Tab-separated table of C-alpha atoms in Angstrom:
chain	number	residue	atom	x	y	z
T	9	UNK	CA	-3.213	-18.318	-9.144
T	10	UNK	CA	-3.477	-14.557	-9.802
T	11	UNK	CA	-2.984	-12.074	-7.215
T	12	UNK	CA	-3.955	-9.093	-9.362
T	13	UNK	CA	-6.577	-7.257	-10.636
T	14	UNK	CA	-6.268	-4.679	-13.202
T	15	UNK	CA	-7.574	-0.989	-12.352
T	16	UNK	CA	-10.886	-0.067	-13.341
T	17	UNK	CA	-10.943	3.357	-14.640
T	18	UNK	CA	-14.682	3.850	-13.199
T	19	UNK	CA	-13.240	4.215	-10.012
T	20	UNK	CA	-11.683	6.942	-11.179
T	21	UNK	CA	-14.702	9.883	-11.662
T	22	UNK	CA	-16.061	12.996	-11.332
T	23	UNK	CA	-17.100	16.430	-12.219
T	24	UNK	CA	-15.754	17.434	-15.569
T	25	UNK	CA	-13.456	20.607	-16.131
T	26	UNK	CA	-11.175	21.510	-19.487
T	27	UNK	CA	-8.432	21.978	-17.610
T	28	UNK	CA	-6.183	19.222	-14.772
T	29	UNK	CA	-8.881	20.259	-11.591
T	30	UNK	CA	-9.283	16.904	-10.321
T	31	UNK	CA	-7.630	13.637	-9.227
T	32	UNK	CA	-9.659	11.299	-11.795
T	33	UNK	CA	-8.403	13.671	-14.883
T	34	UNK	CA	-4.093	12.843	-13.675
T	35	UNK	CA	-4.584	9.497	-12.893
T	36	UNK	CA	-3.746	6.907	-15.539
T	37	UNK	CA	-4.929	3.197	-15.032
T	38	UNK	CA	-2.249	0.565	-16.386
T	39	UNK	CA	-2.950	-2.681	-16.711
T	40	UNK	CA	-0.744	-5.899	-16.015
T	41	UNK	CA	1.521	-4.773	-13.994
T	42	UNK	CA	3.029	-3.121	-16.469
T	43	UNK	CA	5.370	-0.358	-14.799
T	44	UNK	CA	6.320	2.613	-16.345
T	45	UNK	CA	10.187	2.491	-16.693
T	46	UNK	CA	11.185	5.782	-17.731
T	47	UNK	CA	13.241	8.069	-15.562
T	48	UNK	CA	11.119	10.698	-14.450
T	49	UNK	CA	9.538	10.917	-11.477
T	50	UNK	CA	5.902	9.527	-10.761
T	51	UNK	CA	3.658	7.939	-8.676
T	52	UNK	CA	2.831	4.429	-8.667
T	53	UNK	CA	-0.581	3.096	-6.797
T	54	UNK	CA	-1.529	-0.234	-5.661
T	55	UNK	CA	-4.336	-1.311	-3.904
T	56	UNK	CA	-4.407	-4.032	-1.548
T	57	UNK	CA	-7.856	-5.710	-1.683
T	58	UNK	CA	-7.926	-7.955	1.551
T	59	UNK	CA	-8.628	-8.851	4.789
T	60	UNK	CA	-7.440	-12.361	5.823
T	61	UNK	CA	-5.515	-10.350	8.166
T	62	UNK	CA	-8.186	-8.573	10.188
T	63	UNK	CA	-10.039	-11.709	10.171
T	64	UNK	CA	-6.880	-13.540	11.889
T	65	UNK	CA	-6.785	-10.488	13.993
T	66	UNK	CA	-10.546	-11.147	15.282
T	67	UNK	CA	-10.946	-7.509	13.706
T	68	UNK	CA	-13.383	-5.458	11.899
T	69	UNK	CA	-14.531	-6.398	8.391
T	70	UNK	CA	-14.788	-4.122	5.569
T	71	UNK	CA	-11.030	-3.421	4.493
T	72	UNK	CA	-11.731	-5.807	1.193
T	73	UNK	CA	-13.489	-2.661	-0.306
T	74	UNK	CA	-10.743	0.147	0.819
T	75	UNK	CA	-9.358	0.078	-2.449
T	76	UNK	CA	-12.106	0.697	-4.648
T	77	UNK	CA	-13.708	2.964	-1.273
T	78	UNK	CA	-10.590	5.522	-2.061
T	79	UNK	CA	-10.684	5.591	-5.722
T	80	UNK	CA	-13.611	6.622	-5.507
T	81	UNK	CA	-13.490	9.230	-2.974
T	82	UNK	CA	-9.842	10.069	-4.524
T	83	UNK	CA	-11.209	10.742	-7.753
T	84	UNK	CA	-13.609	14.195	-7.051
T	85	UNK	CA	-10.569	15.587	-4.906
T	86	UNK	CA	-9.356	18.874	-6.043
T	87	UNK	CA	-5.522	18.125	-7.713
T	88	UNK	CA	-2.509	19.815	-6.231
T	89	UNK	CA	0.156	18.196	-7.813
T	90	UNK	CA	2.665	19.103	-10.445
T	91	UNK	CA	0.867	18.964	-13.750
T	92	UNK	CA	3.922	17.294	-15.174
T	93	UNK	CA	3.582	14.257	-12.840
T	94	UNK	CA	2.300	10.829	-14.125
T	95	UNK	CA	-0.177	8.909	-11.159
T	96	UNK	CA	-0.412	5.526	-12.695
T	97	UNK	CA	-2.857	2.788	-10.868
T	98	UNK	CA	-1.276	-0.417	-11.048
T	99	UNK	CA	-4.663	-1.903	-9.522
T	100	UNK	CA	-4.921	-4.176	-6.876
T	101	UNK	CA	-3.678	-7.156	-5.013
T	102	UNK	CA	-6.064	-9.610	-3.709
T	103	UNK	CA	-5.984	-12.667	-0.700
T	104	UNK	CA	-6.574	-16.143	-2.816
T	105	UNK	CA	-7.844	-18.820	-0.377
T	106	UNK	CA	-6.579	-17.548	3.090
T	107	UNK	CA	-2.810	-17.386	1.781
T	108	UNK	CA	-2.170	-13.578	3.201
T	109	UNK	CA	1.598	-14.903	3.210
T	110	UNK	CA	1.432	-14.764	-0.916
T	111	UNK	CA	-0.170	-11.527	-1.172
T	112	UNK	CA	2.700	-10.029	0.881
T	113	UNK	CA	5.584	-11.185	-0.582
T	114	UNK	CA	3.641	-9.776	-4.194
T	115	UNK	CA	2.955	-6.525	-2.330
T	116	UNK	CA	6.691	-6.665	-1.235
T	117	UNK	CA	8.102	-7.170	-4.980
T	118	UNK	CA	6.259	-5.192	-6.541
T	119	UNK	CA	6.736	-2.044	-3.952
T	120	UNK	CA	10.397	-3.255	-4.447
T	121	UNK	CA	9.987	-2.909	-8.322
T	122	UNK	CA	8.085	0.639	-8.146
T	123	UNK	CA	10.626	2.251	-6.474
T	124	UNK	CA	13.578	0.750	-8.415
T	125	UNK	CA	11.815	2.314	-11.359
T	126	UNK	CA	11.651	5.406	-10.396
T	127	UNK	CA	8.157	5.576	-8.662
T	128	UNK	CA	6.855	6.927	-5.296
T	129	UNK	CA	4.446	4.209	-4.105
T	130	UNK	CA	0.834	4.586	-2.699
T	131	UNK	CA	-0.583	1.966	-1.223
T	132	UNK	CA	-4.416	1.224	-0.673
T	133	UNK	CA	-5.522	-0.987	1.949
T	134	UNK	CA	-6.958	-3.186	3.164
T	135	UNK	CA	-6.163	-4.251	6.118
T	136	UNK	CA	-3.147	-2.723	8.312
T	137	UNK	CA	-0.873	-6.026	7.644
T	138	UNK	CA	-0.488	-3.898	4.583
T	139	UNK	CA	2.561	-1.948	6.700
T	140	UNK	CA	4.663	-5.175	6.442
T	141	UNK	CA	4.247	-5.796	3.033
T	142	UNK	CA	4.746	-2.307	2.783
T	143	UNK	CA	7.665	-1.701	4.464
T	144	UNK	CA	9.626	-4.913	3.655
T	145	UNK	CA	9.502	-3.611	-0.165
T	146	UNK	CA	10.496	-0.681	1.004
T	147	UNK	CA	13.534	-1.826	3.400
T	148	UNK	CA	14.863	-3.990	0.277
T	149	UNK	CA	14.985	-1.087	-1.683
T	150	UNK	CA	16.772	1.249	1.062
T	151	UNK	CA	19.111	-1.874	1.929
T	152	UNK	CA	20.520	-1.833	-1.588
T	153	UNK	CA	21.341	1.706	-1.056
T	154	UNK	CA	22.687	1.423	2.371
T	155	UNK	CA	20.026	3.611	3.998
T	156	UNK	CA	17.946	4.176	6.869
T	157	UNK	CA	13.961	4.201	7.370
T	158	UNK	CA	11.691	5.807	9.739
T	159	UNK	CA	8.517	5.030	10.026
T	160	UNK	CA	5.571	6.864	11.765
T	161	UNK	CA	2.583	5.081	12.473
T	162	UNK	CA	-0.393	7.393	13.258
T	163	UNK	CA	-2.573	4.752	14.990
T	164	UNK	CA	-4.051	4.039	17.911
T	165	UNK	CA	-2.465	0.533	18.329
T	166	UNK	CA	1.129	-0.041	18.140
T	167	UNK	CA	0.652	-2.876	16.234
T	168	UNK	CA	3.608	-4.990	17.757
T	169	UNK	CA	1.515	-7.825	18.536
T	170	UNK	CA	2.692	-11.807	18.747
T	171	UNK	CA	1.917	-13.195	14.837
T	172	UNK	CA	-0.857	-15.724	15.807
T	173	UNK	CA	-0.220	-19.459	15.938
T	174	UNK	CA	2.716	-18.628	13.445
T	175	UNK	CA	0.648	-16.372	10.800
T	176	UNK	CA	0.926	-12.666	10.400
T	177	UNK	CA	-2.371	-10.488	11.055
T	178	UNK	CA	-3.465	-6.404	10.637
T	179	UNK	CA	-1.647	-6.680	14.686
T	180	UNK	CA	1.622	-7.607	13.892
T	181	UNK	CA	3.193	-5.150	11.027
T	182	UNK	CA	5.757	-3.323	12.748
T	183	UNK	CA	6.811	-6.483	14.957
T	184	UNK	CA	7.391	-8.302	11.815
T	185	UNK	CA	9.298	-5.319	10.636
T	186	UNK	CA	11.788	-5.199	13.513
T	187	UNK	CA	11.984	-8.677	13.753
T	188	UNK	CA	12.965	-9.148	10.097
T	189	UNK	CA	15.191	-5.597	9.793
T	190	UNK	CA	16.536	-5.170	13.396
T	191	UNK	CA	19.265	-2.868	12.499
T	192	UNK	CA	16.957	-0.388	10.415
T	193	UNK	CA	13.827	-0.223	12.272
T	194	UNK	CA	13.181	2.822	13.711
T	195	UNK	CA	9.682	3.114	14.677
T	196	UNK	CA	7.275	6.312	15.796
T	197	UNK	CA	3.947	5.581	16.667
T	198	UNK	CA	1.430	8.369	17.142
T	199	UNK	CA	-2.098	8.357	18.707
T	200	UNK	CA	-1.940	5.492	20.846
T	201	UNK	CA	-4.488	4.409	22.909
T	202	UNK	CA	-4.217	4.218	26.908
T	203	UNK	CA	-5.486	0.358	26.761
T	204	UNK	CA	-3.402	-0.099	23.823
């Protein structure tokens, strides 16, 4: 069963300039999985094409299409960055027949891979049960190194909820987090609702 889909470089577009004005003229697509080992600095980009968790959340569709949604967008953005800095899409990972348990450990390993070569991960949901995924890659990493994580969630849910019936959902990131990593979670949420 495969998780991934390679990038599509027609979600990278727009208006054409001879010199580096836009996002969709830095960004390289890569396909396989194939990560760029070299030591230099770069960016690494992975979409996360699903949303079993919303829907075990009793949440909003639509997060299936982020991905593709922000490449697009992405692409006609004016570019900032260092000239000198490689953004390689990596594509995306996708939900195969309810089992959002799979697609987060491969969003874990390969977040886990990224940064152990050298890469500063962006990640494209989906649905916000991307932050465990996320963030366990992340912690592995730090772990190794004997370091600490914060993490700020600008939300209006804390997303600390109960996992449902067992399962994780877009509610229960950051409880999974602490849960998992109780002596490196340290946790800032911003924007939170009164209900919430």
């Amino acid at each position: 069963m495969n998780l991934h889909q390679n990038p599509s470089p027609y979600h990278w577009s727009g208006r054409k300039s001879d010199q580096l004005d836009y996002w969709h003229q830095a960004v390289q697509t890569i396909s396989s999985l194939d990560l760029v080992s070299t030591s230099e600095r770069k960016v690494g980009i992975l979409g996360y094409a699903g949303e079993e968790g919303v829907i075990r959340n009793q949440g909003r569709l639509g997060t299936l299409e982020g991905p593709a949604a922000i490449r697009k967008m992405l692409g006609s953005v004016a570019y900032h960055l260092p000239e000198n800095l490689p953004l390689l899409d990596y594509g995306d990972i996708f939900t195969i027949n309810q089992d959002l348990e799979g697609s987060h450990e491969a969003i874990s390993q390969i977040t886990l891979d990224l940064l152990k070569s050298h890469h500063f991960p962006v990640l494209l949901g989906g649905g916000h049960d991307l932050a465990y995924a996320h963030g366990r890659g992340v912690q592995n990493y730090i772990a190794e190194k004997g370091e600490k994580l914060g993490i700020i969630n600008l939300d209006a849910h804390f997303d600390l909820r109960p996992l449902a019936d067992g399962k994780a959902h877009s509610g229960s990131p950051f409880l999974q987090l602490a849960q998992e990593f109780p002596d490196n979670f340290n946790y800032l949420a911003l924007g939170i609702q009164r209900a919430a």
